[in-house]
PDB file of C-alpha atoms in Angstrom:
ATOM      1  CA  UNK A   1     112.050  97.266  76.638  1.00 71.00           C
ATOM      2  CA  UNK A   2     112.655  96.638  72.598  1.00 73.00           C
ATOM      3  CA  UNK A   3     116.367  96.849  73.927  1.00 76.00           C
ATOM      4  CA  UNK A   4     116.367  93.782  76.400  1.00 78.00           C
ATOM      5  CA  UNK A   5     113.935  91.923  73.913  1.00 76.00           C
ATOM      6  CA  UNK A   6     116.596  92.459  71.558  1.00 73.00           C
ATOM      7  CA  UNK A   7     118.898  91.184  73.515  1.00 75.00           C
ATOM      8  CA  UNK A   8     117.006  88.240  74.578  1.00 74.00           C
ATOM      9  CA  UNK A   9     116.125  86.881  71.424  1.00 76.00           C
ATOM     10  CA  UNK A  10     120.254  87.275  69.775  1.00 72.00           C
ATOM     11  CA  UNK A  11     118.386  89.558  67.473  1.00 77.00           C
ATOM     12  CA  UNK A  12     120.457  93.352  68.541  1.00 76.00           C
ATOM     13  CA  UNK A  13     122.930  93.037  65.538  1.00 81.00           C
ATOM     14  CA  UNK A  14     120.289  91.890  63.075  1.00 85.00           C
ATOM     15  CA  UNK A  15     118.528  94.961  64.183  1.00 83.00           C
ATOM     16  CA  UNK A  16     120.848  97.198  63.982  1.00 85.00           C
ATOM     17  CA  UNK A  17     123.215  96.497  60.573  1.00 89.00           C
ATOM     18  CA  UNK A  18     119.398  96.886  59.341  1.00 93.00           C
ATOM     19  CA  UNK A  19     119.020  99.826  60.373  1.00 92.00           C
ATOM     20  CA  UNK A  20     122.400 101.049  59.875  1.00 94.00           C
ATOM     21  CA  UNK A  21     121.532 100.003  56.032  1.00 95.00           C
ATOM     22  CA  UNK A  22     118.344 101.895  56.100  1.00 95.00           C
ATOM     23  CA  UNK A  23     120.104 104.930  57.444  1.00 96.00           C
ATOM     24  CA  UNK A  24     122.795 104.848  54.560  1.00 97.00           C
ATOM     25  CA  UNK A  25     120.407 104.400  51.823  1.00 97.00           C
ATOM     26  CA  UNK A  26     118.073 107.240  52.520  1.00 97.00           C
ATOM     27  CA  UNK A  27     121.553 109.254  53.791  1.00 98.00           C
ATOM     28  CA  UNK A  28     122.828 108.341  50.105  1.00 98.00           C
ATOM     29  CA  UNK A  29     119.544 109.565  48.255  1.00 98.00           C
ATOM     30  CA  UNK A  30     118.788 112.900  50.585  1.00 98.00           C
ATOM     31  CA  UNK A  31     122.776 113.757  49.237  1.00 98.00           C
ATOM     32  CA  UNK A  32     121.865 113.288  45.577  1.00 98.00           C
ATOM     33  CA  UNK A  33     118.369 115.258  45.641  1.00 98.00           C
ATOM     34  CA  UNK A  34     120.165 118.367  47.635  1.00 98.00           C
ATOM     35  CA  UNK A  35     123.354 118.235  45.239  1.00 98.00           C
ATOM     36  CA  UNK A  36     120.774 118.812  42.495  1.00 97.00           C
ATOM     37  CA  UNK A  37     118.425 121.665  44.385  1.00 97.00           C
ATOM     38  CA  UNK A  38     122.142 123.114  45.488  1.00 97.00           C
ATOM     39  CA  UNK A  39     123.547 123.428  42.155  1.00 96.00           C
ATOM     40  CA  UNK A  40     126.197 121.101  43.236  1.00 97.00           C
ATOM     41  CA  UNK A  41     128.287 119.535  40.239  1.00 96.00           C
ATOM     42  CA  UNK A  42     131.302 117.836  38.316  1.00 96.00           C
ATOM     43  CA  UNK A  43     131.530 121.274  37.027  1.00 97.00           C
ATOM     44  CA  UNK A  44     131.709 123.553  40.398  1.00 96.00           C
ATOM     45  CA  UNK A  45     134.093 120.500  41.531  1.00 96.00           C
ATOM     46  CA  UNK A  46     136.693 121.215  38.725  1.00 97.00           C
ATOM     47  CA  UNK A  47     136.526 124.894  38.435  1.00 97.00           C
ATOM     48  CA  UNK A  48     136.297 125.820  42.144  1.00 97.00           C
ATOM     49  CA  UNK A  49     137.188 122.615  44.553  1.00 97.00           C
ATOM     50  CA  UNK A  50     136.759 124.540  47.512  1.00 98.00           C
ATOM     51  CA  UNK A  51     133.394 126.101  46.908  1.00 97.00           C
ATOM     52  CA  UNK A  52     132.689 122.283  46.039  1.00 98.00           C
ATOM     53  CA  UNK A  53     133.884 120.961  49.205  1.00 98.00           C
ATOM     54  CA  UNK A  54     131.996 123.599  51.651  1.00 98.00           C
ATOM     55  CA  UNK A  55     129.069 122.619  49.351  1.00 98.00           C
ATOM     56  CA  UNK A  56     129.345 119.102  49.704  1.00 98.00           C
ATOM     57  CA  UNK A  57     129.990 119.170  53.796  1.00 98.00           C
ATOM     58  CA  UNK A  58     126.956 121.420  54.099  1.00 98.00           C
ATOM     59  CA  UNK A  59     124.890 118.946  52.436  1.00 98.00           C
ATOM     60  CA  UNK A  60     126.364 116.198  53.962  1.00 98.00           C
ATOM     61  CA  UNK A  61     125.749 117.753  57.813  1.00 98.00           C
ATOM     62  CA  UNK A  62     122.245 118.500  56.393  1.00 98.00           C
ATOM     63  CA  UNK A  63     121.237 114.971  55.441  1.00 98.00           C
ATOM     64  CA  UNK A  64     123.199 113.383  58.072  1.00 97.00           C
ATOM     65  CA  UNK A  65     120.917 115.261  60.751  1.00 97.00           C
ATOM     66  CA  UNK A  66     117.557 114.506  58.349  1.00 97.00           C
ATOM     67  CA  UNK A  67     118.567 110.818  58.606  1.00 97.00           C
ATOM     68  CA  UNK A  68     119.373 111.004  62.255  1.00 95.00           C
ATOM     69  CA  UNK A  69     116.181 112.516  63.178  1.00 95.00           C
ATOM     70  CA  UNK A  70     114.162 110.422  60.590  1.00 94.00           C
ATOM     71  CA  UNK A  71     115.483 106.905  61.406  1.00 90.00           C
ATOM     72  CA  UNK A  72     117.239 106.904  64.191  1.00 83.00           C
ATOM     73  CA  UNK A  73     116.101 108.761  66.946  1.00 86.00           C
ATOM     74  CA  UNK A  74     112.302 107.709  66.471  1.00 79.00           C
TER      75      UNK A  74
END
């Protein structure tokens, strides 16, 4: 029903680049605050870059399904 009203009203894109915005910010912050709990730094990046990278995908799956299930799917 929010779809077709939406819809109706030429409102769908406004909507959603909103959301989409939303969804990056708090994607953007949840990535910072677990890099810090994690241990995750400039340091591990230069010494071991593929400990770093495994690091930073897990985080980024993480906070990408955090997001999803916080903003998106509500």
């Amino acid at each position: 029903m929010m779809f077709n009203d939406l819809v109706l009203e030429v409102q769908l894109w406004t909507y959603l680049a909103d959301l989409n915005e939303q969804a990056q910010e708090r994607l953007s912050l949840i990535v910072e605050q677990m890099k810090v709990a994690d241990g995750v730094t400039e340091e591990l990046k230069a010494a071991d870059q593929m400990a770093w990278v495994r690091a930073m995908n897990s985080i980024r799956n993480r906070a990408e399904e955090i997001v999803l299930n916080e903003i998106v799917y509500r």
